mmCIF file of C-alpha atoms in Angstrom:
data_model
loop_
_atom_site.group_PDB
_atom_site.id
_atom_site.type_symbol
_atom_site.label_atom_id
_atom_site.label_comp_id
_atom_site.label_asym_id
_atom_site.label_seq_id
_atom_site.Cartn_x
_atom_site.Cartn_y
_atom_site.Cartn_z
ATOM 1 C CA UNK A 1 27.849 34.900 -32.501
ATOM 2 C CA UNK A 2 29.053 32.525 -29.883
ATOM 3 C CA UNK A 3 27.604 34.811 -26.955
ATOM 4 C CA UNK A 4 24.430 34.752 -28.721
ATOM 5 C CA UNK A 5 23.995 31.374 -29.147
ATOM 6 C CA UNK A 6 24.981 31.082 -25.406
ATOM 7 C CA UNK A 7 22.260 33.533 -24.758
ATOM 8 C CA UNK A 8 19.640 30.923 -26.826
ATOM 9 C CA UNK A 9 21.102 28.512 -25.181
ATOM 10 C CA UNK A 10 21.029 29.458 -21.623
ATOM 11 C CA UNK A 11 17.595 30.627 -22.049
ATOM 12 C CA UNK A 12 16.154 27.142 -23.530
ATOM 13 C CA UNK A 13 17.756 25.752 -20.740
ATOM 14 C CA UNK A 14 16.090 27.624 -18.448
ATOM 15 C CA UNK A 15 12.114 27.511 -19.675
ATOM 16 C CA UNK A 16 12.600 23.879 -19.878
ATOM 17 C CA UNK A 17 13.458 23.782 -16.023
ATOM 18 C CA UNK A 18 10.819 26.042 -15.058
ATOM 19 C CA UNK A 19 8.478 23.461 -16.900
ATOM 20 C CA UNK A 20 9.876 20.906 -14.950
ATOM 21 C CA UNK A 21 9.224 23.032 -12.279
ATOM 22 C CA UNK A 22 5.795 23.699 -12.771
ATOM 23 C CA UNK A 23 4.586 20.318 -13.709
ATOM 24 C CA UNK A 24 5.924 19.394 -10.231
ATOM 25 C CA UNK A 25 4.354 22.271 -8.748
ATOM 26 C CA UNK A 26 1.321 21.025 -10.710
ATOM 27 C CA UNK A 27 1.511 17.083 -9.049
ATOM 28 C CA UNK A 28 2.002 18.454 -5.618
ATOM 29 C CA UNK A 29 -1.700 19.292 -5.509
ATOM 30 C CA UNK A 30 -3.266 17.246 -8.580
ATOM 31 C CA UNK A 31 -2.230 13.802 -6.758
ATOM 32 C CA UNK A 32 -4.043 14.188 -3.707
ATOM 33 C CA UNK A 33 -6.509 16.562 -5.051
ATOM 34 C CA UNK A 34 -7.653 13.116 -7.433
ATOM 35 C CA UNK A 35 -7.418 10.740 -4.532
ATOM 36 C CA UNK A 36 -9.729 12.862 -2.717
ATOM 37 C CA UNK A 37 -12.275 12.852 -5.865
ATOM 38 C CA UNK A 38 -11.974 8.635 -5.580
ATOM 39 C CA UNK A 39 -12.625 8.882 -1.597
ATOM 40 C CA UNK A 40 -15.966 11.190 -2.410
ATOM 41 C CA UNK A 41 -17.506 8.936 -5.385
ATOM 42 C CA UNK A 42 -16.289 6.031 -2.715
ATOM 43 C CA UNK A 43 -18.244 7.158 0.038
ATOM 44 C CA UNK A 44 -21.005 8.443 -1.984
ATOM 45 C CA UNK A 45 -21.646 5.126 -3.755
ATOM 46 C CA UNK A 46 -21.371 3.107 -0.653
ATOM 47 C CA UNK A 47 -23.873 5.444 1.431
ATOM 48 C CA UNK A 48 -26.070 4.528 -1.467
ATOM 49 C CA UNK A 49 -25.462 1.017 -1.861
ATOM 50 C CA UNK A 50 -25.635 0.356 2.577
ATOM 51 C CA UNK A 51 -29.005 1.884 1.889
ATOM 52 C CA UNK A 52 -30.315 -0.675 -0.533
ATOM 53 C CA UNK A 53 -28.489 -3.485 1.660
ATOM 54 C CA UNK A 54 -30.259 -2.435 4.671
ATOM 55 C CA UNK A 55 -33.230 -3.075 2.990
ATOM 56 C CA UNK A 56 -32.370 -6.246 1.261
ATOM 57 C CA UNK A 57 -31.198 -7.665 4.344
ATOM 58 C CA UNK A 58 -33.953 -6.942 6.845
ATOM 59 C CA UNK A 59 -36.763 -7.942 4.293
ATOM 60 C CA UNK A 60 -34.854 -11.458 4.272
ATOM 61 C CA UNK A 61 -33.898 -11.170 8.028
ATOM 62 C CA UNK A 62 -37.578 -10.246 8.676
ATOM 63 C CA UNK A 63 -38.665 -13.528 6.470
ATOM 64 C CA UNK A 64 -36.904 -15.505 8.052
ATOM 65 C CA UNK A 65 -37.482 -14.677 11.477
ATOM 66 C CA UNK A 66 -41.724 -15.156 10.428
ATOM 67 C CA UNK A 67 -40.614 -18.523 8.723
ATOM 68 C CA UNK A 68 -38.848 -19.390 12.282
ATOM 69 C CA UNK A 69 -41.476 -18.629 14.689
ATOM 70 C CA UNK A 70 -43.991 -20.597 12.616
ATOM 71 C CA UNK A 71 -41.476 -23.809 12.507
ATOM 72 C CA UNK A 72 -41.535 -23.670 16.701
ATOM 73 C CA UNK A 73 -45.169 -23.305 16.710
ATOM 74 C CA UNK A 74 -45.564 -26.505 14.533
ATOM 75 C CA UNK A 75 -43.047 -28.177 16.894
ATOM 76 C CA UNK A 76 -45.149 -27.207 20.409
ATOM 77 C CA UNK A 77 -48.428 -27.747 18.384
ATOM 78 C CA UNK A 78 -47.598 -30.303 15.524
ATOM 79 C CA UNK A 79 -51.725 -31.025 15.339
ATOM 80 C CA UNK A 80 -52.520 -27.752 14.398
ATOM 81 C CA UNK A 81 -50.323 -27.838 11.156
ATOM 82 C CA UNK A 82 -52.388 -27.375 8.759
ATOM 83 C CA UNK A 83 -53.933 -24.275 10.670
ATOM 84 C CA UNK A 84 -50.574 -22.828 11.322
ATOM 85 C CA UNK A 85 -49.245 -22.904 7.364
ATOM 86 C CA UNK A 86 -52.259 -21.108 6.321
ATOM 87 C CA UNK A 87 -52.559 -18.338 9.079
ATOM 88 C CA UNK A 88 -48.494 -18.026 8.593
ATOM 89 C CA UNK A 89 -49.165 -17.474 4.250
ATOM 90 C CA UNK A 90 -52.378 -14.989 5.331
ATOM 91 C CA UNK A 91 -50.108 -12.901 7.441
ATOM 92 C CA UNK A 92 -46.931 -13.062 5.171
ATOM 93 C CA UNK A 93 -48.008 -12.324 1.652
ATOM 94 C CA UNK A 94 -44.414 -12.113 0.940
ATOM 95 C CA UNK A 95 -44.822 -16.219 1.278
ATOM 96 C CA UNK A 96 -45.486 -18.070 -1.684
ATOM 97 C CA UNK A 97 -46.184 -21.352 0.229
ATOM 98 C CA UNK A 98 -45.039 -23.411 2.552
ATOM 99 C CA UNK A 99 -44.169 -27.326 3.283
ATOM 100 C CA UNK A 100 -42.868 -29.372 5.898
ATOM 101 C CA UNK A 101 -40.595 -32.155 5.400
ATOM 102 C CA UNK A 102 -39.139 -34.920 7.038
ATOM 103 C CA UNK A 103 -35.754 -35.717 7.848
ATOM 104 C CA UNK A 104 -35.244 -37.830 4.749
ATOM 105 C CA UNK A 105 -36.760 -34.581 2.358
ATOM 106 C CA UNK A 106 -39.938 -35.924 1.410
ATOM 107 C CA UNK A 107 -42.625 -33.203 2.460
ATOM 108 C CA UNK A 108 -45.940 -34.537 4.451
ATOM 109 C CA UNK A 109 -48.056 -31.375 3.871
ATOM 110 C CA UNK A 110 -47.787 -28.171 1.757
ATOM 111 C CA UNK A 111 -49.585 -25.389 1.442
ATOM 112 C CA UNK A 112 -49.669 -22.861 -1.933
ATOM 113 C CA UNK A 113 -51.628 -19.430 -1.769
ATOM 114 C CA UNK A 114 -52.500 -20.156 -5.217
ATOM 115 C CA UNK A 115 -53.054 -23.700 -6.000
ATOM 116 C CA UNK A 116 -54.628 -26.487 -4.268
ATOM 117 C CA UNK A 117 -51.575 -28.737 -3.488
ATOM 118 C CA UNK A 118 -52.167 -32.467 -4.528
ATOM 119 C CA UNK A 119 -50.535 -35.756 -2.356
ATOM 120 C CA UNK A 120 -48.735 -36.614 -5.748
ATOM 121 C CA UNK A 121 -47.086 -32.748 -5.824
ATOM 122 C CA UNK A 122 -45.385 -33.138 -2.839
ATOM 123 C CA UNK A 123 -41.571 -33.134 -2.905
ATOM 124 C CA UNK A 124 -38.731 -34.249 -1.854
ATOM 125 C CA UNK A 125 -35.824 -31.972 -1.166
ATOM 126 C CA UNK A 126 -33.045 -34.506 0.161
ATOM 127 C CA UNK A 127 -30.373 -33.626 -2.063
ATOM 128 C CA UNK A 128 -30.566 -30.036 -2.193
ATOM 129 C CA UNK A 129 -27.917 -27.991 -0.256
ATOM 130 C CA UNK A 130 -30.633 -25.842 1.945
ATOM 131 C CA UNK A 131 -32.068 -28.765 3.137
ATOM 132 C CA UNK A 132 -28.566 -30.500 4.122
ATOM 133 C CA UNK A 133 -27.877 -26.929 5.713
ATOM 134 C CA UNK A 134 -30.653 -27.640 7.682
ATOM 135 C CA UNK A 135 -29.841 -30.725 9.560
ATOM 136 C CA UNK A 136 -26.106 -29.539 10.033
ATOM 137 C CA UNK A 137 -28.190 -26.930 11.953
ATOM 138 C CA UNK A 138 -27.594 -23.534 9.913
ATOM 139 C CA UNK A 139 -30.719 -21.457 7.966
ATOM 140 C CA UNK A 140 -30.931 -22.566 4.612
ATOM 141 C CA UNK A 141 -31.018 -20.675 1.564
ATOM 142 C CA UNK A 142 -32.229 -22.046 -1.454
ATOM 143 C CA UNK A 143 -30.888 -20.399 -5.474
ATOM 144 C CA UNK A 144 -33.458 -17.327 -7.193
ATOM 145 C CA UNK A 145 -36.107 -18.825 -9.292
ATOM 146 C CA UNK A 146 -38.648 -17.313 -11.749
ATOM 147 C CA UNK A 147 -41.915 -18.345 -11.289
ATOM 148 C CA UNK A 148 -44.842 -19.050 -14.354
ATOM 149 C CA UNK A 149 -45.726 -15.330 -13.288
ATOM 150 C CA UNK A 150 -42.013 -13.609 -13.738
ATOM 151 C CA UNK A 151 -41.307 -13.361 -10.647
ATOM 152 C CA UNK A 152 -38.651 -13.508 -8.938
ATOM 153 C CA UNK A 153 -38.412 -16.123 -5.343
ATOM 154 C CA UNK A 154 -36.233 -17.261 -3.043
ATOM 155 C CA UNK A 155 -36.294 -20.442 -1.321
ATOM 156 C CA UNK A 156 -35.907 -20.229 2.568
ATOM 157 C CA UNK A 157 -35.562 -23.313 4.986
ATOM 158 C CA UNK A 158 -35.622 -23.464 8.642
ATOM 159 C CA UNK A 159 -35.103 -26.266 10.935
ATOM 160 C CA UNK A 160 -38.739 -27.905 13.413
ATOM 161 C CA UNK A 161 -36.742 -28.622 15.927
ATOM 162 C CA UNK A 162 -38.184 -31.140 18.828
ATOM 163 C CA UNK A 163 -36.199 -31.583 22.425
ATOM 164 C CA UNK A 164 -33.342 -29.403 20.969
ATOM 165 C CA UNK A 165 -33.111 -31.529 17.889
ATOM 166 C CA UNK A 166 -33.578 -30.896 14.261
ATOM 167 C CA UNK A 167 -36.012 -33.488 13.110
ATOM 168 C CA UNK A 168 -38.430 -32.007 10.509
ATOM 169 C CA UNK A 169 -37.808 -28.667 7.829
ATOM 170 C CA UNK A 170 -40.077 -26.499 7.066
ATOM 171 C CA UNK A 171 -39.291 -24.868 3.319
ATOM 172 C CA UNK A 172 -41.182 -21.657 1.928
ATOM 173 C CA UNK A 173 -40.774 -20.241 -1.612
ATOM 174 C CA UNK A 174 -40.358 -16.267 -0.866
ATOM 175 C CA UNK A 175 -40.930 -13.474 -3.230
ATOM 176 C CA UNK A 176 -38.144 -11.155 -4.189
ATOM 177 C CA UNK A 177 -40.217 -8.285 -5.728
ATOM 178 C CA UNK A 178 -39.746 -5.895 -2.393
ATOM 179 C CA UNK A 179 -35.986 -6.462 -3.656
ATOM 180 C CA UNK A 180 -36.612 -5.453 -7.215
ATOM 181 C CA UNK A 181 -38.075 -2.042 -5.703
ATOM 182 C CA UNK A 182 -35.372 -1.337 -3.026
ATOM 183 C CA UNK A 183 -32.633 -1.884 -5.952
ATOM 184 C CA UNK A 184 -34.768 1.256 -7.888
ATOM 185 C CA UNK A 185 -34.618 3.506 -4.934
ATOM 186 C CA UNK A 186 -31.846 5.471 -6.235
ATOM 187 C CA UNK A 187 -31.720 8.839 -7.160
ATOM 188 C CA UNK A 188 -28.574 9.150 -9.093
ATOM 189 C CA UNK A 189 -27.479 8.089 -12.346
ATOM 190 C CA UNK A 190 -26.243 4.598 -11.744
ATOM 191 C CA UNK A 191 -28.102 1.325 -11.123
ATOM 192 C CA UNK A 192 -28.065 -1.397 -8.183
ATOM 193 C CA UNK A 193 -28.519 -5.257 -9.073
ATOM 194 C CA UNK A 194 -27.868 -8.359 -7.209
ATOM 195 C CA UNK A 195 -25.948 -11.311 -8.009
ATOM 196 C CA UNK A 196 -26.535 -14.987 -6.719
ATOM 197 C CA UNK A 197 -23.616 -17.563 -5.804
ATOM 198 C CA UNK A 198 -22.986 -18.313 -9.013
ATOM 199 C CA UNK A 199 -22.656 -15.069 -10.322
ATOM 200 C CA UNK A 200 -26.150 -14.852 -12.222
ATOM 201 C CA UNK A 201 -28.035 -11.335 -12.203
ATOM 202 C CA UNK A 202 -31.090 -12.403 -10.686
ATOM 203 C CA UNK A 203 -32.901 -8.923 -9.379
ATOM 204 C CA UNK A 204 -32.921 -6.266 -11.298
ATOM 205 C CA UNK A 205 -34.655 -2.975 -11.451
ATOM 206 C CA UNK A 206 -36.070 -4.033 -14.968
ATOM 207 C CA UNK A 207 -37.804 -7.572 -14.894
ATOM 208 C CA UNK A 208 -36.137 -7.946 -18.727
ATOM 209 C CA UNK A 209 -32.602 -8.166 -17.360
ATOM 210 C CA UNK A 210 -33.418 -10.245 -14.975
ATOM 211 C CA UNK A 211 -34.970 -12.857 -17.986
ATOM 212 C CA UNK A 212 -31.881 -12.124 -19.852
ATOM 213 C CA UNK A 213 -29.971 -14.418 -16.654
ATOM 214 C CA UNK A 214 -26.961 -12.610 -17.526
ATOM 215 C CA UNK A 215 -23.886 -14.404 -15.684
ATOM 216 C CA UNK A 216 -21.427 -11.553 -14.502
ATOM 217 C CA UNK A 217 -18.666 -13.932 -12.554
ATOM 218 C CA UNK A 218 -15.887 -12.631 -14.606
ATOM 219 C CA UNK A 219 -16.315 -9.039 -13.505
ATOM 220 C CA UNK A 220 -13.474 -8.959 -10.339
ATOM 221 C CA UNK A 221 -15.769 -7.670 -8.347
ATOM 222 C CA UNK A 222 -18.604 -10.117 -8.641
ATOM 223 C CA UNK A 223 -15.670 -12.574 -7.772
ATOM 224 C CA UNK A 224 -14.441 -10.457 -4.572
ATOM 225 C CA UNK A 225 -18.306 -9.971 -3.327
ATOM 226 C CA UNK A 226 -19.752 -13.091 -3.957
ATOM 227 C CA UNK A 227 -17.292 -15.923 -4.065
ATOM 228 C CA UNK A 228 -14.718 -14.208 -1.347
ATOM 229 C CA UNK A 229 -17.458 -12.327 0.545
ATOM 230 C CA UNK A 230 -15.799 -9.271 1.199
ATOM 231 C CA UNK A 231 -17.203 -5.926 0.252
ATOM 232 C CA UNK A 232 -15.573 -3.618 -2.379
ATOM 233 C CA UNK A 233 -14.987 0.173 -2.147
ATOM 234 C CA UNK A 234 -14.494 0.864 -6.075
ATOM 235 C CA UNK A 235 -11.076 2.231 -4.834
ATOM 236 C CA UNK A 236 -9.421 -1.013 -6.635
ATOM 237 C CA UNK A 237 -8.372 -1.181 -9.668
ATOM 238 C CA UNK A 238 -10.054 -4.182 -10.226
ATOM 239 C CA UNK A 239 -13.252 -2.891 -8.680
ATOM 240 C CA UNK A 240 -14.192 -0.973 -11.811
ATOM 241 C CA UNK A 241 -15.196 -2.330 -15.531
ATOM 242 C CA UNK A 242 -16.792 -1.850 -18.908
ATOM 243 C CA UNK A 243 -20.762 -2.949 -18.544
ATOM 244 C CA UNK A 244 -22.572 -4.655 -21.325
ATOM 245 C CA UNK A 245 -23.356 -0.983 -22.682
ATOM 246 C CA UNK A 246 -19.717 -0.726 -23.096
ATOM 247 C CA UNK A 247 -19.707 2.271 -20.253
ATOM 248 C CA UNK A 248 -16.484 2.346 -17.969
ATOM 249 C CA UNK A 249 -18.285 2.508 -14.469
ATOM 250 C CA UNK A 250 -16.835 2.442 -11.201
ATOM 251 C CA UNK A 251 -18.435 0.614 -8.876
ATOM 252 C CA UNK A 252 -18.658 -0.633 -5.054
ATOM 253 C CA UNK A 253 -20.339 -3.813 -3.674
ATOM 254 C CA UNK A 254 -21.449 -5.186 -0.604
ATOM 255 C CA UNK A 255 -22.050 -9.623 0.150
ATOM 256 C CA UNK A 256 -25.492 -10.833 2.088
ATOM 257 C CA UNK A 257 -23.627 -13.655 3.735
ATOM 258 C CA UNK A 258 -26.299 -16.034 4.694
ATOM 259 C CA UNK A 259 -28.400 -15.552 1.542
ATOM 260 C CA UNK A 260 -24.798 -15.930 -0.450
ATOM 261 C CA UNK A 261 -26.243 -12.690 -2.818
ATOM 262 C CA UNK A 262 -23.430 -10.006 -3.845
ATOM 263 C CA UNK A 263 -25.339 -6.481 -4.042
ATOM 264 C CA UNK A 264 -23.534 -4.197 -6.864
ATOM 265 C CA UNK A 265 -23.885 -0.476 -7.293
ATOM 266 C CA UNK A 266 -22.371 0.647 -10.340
ATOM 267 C CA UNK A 267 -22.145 4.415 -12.140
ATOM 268 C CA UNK A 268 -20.821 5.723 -15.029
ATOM 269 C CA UNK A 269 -17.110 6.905 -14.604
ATOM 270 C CA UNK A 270 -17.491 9.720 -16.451
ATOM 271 C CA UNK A 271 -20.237 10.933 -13.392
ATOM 272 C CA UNK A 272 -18.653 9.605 -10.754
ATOM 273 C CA UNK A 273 -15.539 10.738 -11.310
ATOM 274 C CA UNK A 274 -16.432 14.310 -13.059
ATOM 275 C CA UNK A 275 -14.835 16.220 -10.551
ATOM 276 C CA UNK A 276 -10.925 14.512 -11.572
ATOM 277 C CA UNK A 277 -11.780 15.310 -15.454
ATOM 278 C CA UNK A 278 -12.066 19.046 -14.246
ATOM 279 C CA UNK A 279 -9.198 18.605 -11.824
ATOM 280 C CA UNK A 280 -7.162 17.813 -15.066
ATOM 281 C CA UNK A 281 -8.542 20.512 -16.920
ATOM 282 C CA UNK A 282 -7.476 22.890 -14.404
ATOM 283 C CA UNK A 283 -4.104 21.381 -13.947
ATOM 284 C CA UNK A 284 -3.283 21.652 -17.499
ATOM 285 C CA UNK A 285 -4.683 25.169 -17.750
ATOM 286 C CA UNK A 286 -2.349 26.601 -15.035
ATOM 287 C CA UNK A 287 0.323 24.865 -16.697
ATOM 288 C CA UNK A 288 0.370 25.978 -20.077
ATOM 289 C CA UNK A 289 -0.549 29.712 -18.663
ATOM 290 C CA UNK A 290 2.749 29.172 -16.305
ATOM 291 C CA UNK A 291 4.516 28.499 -19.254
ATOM 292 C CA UNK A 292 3.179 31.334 -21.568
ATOM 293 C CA UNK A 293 3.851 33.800 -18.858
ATOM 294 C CA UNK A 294 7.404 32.577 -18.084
ATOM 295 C CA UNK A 295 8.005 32.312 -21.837
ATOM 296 C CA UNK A 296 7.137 35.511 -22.768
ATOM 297 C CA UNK A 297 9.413 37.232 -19.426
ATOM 298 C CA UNK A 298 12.232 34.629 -20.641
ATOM 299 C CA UNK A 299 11.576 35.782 -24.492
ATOM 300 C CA UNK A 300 11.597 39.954 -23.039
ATOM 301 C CA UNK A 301 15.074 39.008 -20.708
ATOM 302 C CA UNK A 302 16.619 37.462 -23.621
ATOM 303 C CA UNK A 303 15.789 40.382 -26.278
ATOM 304 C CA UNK A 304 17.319 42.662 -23.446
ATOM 305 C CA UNK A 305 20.402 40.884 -23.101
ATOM 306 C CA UNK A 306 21.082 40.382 -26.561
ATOM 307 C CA UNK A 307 20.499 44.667 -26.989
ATOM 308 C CA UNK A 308 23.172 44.600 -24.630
ATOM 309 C CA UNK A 309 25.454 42.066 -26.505
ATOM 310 C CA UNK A 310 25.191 44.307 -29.633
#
């Protein structure tokens, strides 16, 4: 009796080493097997999301460099103002308007494509942080607006610069529709939107969200894009979260510096990560099939030994 219980013994011993064994046989390939999976959805997401940036930021690059050249034809040929505002909104229907102001704010002409402007609409943009921007000598950029039409725009203000010297602004309203179409272009389950400064969604491949002004500047990421400008590879913890669907999505992001916009790409989890879920899967399989073919040589040594015994 005691040399069969040594026999149990022994041999419980021994399948719960060789499951020790195996599980670390198992991590030895699962590990770096899942932090390859993370790398792929990283890259993956990113090629998509540099894609949508590129577009974002040459449409506003683009903008502004039409908004400059017209402020330095104004400043060689300030007569021919009212000339150069409408040629500048015939050639640049992206434009909304355009005004100049003065160095204390107050504009002294405007132009609209689609109203006639009146002396007692003109405005005065002193206080506003674009126009300070201005003066100190830096592009400004003004917060997202909806207009009466639902759309979004995007206020843009460049110095008129005379002798060197920053004396005049000139400030155009700019749409962001070509925005709302480069955050659609993508062709895998998953959906691009863009933040402002303040953390508000404010384009959106659906107009509705964007009327919904959802605030997102608890989600870590909107934090790390937008108010740290620094771009996020979804390999952080903190990268990832649970959407207002209540989906678990992993996500990357990517700042527009001088427009202060954060440009988020998010994805289910479930998608982007598929290829860990099977990883497990396949890990456990070979596990418990390790085990059920060591068991059942343990379970055939042991009979033999105790045939011996008796």
């Amino acid at each position: 009796m005691v040399k069969l219980n040594f026999i149990f013994s022994r041999g419980v011993l021994t399948f719960f080493m060789a499951a020790i064994a195996l599980f670390a046989v198992n991590l030895v390939w699962l590990l770096p097997t899942l932090t390859n999976i993370r790398s792929s959805a990283s890259l993956l997401a990113l090629e998509i999301l540099n894609r949508v940036h590129s577009s974002v930021t040459n449409y506003l690059d683009n903008s502004q460099l039409q908004l400059s050249f017209v402020a330095k034809e104004i400043a060689v040929e300030p007569e021919r103002l009212k000339i150069s505002l409408e040629v500048f909104l015939k050639n640049n229907p992206g434009f909304r308007n355009a005004a100049l102001a003065n160095a204390e704010g107050q504009e002294i002409f405007r132009v609209d494509r689609r109203e006639l402007v009146k002396t007692e609409d003109l405005q005065n943009h002193s206080l506003e942080p674009y126009f300070k921007s201005v003066l100190e000598g830096r592009i400004g950029f003004g917060d997202v607006f909806l207009t009466s039409e639902l759309e979004p725009h995007f206020r843009i203000a460049v110095p008129v610069s005379y002798f060197g010297r920053p004396e005049q602004v000139l400030i155009s309203d700019l749409n962001l529709r070509a925005l709302m179409v480069a955050v659609s272009d993508v062709k895998v389950e998953g959906e691009v939107y863009i933040v402002d400064r303040s953390g508000f969604q404010v384009v959106h491949p659906e107009i509705t969200e964007i009327l919904r002004r959802a605030n997102f500047a608890d989600r870590k990421i909107v934090q790390k894009v937008v108010f740290q400008g620094m771009s996020a590879d979804g390999l952080s913890p903190d990268d990832g979260y649970l959407n207002e669907k209540g989906v678990s999505v992993f996500a990357v992001g990517k700042p527009v510096p001088g427009a202060s916009l954060g440009i988020i790409f998010e994805q289910p989890r479930s998608q982007a990560l598929a290829g860990q879920r099977q990883a497990y899967i396949f890990a456990l399989t070979t596990f418990l099939l390790g085990l059920l073919i060591f068991f059942l040589i343990l379970r055939a040594n042991m009979r033999l030994n105790v045939l011996n015994l008796r």
